[in-house]
mmCIF file of C-alpha atoms in Angstrom:
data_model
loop_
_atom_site.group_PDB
_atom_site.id
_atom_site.type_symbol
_atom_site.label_atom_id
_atom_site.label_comp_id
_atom_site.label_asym_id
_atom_site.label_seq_id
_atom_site.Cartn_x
_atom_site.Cartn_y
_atom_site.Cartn_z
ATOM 1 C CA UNK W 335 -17.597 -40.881 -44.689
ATOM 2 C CA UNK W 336 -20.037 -38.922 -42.816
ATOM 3 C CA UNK W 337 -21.212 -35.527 -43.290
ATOM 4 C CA UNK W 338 -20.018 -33.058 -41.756
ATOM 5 C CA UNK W 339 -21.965 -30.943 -39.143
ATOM 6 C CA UNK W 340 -23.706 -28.086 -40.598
ATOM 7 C CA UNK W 341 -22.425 -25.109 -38.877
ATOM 8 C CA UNK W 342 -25.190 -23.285 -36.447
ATOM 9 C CA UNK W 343 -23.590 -19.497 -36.103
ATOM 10 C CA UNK W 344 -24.924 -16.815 -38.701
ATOM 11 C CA UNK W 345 -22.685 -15.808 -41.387
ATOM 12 C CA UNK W 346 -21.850 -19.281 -42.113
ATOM 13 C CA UNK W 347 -19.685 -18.326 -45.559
ATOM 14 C CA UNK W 348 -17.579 -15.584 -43.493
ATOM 15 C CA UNK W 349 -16.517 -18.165 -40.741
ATOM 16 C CA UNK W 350 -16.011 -20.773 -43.676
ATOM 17 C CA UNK W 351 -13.610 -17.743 -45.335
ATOM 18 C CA UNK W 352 -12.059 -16.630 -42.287
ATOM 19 C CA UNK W 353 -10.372 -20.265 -41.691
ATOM 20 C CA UNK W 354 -9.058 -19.718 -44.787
ATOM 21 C CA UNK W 355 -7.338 -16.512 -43.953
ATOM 22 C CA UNK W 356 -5.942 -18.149 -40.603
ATOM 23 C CA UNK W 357 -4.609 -20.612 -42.702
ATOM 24 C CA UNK W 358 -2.919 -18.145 -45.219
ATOM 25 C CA UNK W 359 -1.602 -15.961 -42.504
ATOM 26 C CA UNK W 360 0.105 -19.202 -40.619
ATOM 27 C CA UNK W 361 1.921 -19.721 -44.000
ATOM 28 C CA UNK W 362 3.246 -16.154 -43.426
ATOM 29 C CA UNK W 363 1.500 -15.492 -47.325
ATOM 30 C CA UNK W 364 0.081 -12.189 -47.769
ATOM 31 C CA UNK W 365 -2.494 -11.612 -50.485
ATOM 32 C CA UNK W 366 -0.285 -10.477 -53.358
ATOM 33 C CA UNK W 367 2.398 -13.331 -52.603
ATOM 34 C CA UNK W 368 -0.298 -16.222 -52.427
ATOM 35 C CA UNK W 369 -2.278 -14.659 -55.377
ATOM 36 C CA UNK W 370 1.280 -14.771 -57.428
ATOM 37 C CA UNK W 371 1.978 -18.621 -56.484
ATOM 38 C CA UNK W 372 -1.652 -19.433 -57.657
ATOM 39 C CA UNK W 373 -1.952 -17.056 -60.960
ATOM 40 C CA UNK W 374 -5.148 -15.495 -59.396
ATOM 41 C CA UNK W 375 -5.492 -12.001 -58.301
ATOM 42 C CA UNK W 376 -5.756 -10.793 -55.063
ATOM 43 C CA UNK W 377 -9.461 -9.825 -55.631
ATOM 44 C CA UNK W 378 -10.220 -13.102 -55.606
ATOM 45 C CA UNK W 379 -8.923 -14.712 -52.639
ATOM 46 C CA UNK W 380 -10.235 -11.487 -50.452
ATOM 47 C CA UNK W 381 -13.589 -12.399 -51.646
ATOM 48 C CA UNK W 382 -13.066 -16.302 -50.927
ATOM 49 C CA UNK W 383 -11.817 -15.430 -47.233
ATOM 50 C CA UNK W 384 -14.641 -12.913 -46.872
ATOM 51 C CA UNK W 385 -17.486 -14.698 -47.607
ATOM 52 C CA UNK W 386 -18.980 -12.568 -49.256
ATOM 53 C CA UNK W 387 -20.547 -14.440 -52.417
ATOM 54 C CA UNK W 388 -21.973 -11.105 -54.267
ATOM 55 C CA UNK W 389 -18.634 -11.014 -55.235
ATOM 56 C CA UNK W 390 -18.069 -14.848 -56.790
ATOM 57 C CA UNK W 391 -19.453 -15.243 -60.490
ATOM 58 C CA UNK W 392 -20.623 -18.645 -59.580
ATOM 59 C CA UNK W 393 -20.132 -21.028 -56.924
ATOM 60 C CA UNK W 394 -18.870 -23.536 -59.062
ATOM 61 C CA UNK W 395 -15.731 -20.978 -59.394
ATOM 62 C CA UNK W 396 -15.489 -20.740 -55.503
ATOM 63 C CA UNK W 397 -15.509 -24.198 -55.486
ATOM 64 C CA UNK W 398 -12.493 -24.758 -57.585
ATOM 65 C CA UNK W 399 -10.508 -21.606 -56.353
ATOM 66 C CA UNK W 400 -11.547 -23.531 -52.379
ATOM 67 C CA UNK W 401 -9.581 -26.527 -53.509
ATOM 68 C CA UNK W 402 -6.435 -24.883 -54.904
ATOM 69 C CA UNK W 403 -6.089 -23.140 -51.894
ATOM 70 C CA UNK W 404 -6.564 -25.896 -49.238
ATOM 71 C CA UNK W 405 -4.460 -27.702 -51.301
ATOM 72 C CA UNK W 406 -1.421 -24.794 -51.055
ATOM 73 C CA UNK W 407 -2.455 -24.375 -47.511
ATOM 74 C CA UNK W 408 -1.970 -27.612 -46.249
ATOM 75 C CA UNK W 409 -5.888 -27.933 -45.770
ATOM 76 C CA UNK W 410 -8.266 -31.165 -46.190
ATOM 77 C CA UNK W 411 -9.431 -30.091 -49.302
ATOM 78 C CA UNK W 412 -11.664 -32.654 -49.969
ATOM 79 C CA UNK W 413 -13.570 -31.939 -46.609
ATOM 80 C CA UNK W 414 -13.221 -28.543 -47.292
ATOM 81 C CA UNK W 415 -15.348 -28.416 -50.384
ATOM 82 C CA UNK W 416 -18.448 -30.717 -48.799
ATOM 83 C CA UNK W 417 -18.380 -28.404 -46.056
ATOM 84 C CA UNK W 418 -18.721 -25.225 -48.602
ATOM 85 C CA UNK W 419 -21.461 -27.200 -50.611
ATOM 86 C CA UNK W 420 -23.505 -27.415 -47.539
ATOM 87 C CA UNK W 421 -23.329 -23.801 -46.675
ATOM 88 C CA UNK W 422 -24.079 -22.602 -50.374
ATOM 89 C CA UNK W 423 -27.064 -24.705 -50.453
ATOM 90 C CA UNK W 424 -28.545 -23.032 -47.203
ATOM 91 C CA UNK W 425 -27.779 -19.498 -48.921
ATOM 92 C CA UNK W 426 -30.013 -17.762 -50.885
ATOM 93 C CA UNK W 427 -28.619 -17.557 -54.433
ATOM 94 C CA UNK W 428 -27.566 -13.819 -54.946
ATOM 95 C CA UNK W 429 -26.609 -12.019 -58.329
ATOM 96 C CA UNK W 430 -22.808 -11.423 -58.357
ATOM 97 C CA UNK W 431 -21.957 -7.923 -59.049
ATOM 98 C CA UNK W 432 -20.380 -6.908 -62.405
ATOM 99 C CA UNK W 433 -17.662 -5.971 -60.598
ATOM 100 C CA UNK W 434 -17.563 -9.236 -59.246
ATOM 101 C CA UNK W 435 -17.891 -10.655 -62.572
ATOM 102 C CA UNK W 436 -15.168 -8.346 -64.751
ATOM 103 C CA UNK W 437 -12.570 -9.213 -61.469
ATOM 104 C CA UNK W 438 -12.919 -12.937 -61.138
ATOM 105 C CA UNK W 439 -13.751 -13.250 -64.990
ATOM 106 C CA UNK W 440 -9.594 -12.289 -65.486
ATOM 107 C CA UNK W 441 -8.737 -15.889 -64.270
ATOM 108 C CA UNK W 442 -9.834 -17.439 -67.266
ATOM 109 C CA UNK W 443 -7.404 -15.234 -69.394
ATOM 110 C CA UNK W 444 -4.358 -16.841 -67.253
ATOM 111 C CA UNK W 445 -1.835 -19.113 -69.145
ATOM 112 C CA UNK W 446 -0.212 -21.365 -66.154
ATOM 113 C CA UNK W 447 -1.425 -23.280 -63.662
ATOM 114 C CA UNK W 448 -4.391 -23.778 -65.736
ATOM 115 C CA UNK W 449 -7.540 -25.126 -63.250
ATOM 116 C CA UNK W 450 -8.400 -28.451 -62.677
ATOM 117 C CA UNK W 451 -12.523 -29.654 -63.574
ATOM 118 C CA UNK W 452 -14.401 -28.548 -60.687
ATOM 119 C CA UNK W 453 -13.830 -24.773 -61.526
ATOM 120 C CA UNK W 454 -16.602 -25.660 -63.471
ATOM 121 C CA UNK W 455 -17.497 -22.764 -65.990
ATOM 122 C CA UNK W 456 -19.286 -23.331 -69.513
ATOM 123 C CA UNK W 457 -16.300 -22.406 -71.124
ATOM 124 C CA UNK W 458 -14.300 -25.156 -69.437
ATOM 125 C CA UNK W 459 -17.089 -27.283 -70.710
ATOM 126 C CA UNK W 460 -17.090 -26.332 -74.236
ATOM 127 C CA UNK W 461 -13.441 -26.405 -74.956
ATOM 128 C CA UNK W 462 -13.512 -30.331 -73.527
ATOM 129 C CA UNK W 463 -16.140 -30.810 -76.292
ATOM 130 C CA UNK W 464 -14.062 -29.168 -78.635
ATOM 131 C CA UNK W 465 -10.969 -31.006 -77.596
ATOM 132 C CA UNK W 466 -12.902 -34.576 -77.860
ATOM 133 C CA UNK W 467 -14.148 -33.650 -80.892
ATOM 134 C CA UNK W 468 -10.711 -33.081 -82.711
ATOM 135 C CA UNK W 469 -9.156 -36.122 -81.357
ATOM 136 C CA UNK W 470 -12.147 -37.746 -82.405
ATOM 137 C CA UNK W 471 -11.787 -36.018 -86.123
ATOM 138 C CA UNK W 472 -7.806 -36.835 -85.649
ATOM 139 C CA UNK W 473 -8.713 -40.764 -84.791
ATOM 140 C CA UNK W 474 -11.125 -40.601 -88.183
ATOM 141 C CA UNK W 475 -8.662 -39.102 -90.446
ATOM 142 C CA UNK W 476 -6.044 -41.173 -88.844
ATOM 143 C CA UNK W 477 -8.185 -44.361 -90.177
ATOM 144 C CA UNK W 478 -8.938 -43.258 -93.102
ATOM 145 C CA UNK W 479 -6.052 -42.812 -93.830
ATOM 146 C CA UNK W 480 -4.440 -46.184 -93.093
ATOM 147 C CA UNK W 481 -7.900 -47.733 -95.197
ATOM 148 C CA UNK W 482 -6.849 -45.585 -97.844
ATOM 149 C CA UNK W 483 -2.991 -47.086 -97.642
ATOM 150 C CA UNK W 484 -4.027 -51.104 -97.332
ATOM 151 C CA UNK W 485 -6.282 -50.189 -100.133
ATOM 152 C CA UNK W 486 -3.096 -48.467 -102.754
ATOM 153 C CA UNK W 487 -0.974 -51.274 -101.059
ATOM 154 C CA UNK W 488 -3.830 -53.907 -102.351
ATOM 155 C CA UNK W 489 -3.681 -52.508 -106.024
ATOM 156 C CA UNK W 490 0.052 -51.894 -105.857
ATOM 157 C CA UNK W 491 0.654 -56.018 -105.214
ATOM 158 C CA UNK W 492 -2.217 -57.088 -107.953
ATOM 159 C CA UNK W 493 -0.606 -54.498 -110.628
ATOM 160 C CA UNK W 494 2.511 -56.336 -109.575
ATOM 161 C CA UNK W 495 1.654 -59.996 -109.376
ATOM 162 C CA UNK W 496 -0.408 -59.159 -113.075
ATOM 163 C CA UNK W 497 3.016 -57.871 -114.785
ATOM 164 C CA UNK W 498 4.989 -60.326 -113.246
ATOM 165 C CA UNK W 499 2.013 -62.980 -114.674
ATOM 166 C CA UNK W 500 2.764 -61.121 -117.997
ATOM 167 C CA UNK W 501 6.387 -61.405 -118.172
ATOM 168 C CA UNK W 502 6.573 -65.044 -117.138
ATOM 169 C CA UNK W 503 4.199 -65.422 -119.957
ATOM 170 C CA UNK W 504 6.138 -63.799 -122.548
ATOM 171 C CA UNK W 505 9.208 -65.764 -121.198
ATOM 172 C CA UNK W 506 7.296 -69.035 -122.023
ATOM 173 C CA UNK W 507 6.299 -68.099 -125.238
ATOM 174 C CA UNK W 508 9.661 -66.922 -126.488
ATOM 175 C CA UNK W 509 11.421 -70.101 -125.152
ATOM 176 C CA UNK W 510 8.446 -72.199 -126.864
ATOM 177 C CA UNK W 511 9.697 -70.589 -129.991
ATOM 178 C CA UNK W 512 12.921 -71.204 -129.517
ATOM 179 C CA UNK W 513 12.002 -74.576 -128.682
ATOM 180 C CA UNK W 514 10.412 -75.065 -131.916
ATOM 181 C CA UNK W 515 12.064 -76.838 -134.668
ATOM 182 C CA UNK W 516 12.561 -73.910 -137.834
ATOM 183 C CA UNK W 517 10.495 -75.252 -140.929
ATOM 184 C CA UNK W 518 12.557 -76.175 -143.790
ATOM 185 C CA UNK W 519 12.679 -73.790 -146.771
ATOM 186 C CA UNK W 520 11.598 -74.974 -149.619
ATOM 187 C CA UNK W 521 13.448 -73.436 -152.424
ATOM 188 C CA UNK W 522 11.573 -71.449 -154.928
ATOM 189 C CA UNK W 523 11.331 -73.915 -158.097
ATOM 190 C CA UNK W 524 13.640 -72.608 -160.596
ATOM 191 C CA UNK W 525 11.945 -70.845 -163.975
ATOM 192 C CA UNK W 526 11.199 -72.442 -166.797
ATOM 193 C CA UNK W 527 12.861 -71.287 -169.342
ATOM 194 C CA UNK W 528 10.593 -71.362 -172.933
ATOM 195 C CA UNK W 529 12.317 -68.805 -175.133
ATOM 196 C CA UNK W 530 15.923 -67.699 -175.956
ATOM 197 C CA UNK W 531 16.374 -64.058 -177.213
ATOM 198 C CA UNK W 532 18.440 -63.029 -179.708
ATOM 199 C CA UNK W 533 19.358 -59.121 -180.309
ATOM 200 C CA UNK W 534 21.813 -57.499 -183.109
ATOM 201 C CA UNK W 535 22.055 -53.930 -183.627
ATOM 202 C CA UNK W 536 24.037 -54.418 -186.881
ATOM 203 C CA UNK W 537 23.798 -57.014 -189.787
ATOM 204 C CA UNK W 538 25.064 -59.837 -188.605
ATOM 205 C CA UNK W 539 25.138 -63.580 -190.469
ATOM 206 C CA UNK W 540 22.825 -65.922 -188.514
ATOM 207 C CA UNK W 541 22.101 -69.586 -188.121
ATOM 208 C CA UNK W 542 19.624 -71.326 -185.625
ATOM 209 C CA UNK W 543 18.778 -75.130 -185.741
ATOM 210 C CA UNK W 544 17.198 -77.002 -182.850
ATOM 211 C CA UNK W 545 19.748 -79.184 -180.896
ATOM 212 C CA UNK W 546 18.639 -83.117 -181.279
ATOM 213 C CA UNK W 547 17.514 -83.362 -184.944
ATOM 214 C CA UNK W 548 19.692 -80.408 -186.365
ATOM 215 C CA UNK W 549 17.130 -78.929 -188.272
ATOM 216 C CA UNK W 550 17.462 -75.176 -189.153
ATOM 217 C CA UNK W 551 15.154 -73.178 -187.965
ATOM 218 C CA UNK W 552 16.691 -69.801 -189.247
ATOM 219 C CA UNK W 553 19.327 -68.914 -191.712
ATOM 220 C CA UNK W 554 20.279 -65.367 -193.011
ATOM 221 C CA UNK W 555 21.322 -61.473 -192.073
ATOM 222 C CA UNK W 556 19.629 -60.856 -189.103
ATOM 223 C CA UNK W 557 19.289 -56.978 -187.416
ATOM 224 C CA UNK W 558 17.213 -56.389 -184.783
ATOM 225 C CA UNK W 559 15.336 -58.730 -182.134
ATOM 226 C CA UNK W 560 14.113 -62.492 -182.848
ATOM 227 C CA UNK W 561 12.782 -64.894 -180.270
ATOM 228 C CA UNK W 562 12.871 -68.512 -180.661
ATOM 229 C CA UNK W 563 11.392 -71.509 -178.731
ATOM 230 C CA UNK W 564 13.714 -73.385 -176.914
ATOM 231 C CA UNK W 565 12.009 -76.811 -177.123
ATOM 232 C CA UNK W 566 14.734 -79.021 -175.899
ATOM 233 C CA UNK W 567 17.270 -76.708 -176.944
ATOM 234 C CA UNK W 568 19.094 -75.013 -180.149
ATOM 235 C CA UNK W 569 22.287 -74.327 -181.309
ATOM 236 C CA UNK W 570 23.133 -71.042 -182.539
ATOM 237 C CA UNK W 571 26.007 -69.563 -185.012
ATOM 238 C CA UNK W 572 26.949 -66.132 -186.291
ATOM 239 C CA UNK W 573 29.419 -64.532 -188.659
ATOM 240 C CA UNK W 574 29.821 -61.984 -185.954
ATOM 241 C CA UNK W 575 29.351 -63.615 -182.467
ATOM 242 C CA UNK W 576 30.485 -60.218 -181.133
ATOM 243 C CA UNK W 577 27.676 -58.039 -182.192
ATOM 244 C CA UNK W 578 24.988 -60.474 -181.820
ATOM 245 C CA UNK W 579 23.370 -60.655 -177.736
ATOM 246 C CA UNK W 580 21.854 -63.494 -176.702
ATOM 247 C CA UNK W 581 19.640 -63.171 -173.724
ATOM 248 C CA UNK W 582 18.846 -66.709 -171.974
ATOM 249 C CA UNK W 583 15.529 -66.546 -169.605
ATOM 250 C CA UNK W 584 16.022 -63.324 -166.902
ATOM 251 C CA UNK W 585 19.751 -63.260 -167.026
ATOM 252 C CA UNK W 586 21.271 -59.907 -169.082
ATOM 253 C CA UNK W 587 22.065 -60.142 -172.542
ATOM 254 C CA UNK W 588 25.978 -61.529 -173.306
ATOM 255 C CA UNK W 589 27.369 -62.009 -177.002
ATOM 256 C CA UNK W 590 26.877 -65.379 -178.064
ATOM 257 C CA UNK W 591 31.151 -65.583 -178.251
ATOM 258 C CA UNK W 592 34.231 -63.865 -180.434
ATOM 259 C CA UNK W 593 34.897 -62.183 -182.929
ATOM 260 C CA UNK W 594 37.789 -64.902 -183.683
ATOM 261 C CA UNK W 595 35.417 -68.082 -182.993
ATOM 262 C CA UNK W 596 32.998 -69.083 -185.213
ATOM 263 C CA UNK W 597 31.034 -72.165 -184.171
ATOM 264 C CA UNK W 598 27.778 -73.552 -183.164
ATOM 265 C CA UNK W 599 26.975 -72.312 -179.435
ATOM 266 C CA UNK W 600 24.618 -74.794 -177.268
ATOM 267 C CA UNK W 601 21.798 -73.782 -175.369
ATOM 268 C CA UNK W 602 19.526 -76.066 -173.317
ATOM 269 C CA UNK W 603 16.412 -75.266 -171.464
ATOM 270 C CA UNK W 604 17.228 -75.924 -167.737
ATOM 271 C CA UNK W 605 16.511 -79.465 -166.007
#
């Protein structure tokens, strides 16, 4: 789209302004009422309609505060703002007053109607930087932290698949000894018996002979404790079987028999 025609009268800003203010004043909108609907202050929209741009901080703010109100006014804002470029750049820049600055300064303490880009100021820059750079800190922590998940999740499964590795293993081994056939006990070979003990705490008649030829091998009182060798076995006899013990291999001592029955007692070394 073409450029528009630069205007030719002097005062170019105040005849820019002044269209504004015929535009307010058709919308029947006095200061107050159109500064309330745009959370600015009356201030600023006299010194927008005036012209005067002592009173702006910066023309990047009259740009902005320009397109909100052609855009409430009904206005063409877009052609609206390339005219007011045109006619800043053929104005000397001027040092805004710090009234100027303390008045339109309040806008950026407003907490509706917040302004869109083209207002501009170096705060409205920085606090985009700052807002890209915590969503760009919230996308980082927001991967690491799913990194940091896959890699507990990895672990978690290998700890897993390793104690289910372990139990399958014990299951095998326990069935493999279950599976196994149970050696056979060998009883413990019996012991050999060598001696036979004979024990009398009183006097006591006693004959010993040795079982397969008969021949004595003791005859006479007998007190106290006599071992003989069993060889292939003896028979013993006693005037008092009650009082004399006879102890064969571990087993406890018994009396060789009765006091009633007296006879010749067998013992024989086990087979």
């Amino acid at each position: 789209m073409p450029a528009p025609e630069l205007p030719t009268e002097p005062g170019g800003l105040a005849a820019f302004g002044s269209r504004l203010r015929s535009a307010r004043l058709r919308e029947n909108l006095n200061l107050d009422d159109l500064a309330a609907k745009l959370c600015m202050r009356p201030e600023q929209i006299a010194a927008l309609e005036a012209g005067d741009r002592q009173q702006w901080p910066e023309d990047a703010f009259a740009i902005a505060q320009v397109r909100r109100l052609a855009t409430t006014l009904g206005l063409e804002a877009d052609l609206l703002i390339s005219e007011l470029r045109i006619l800043l750049q053929q104005v000397p820049d001027v040092i805004p007053s710090a009234a100027a600055i303390a008045v339109m300064g309040a806008s950026s303490k407003r907490t509706t109607n917040t302004p869109t880009r083209e207002e501009g100021t170096k705060d409205w820059i920085n606090a985009s930087t700052k807002s890209k750079n915590k969503i760009g800190a919230l996308t980082f922590a927001w991967l690491a932290g799913f990194a940091l998940l896959i890699g507990l999740g990895s672990i978690y499964f290998k700890q897993l698949n390793f104690k289910q590795l372990n139990f399958k293993q014990l299951i095998s081994k326990k069935q493999a000894i279950k599976t196994q056939p149970s050696a056979q006990k060998i009883p413990a070979p019996a012991p050999t018996i060598k001696n036979l003990r004979l024990i009398a705490n009183q006097n006591a008649w006693l004959a010993v002979r040795e079982l397969d030829c008969k021949k004595l091998i003791f005859e006479g009182k007998f007190k106290g404790v006599r071992i003989f060798a069993l060889g292939k076995g003896l028979e013993v006899r006693s005037g008092r079987p009650d009082i004399v013990q006879v102890q064969f291999g571990t087993a406890a001592a018994k009396p060789l028999g009765r006091i009633e029955v007296i006879e010749w007692v067998k013992f024989m070394p086990p087979r």
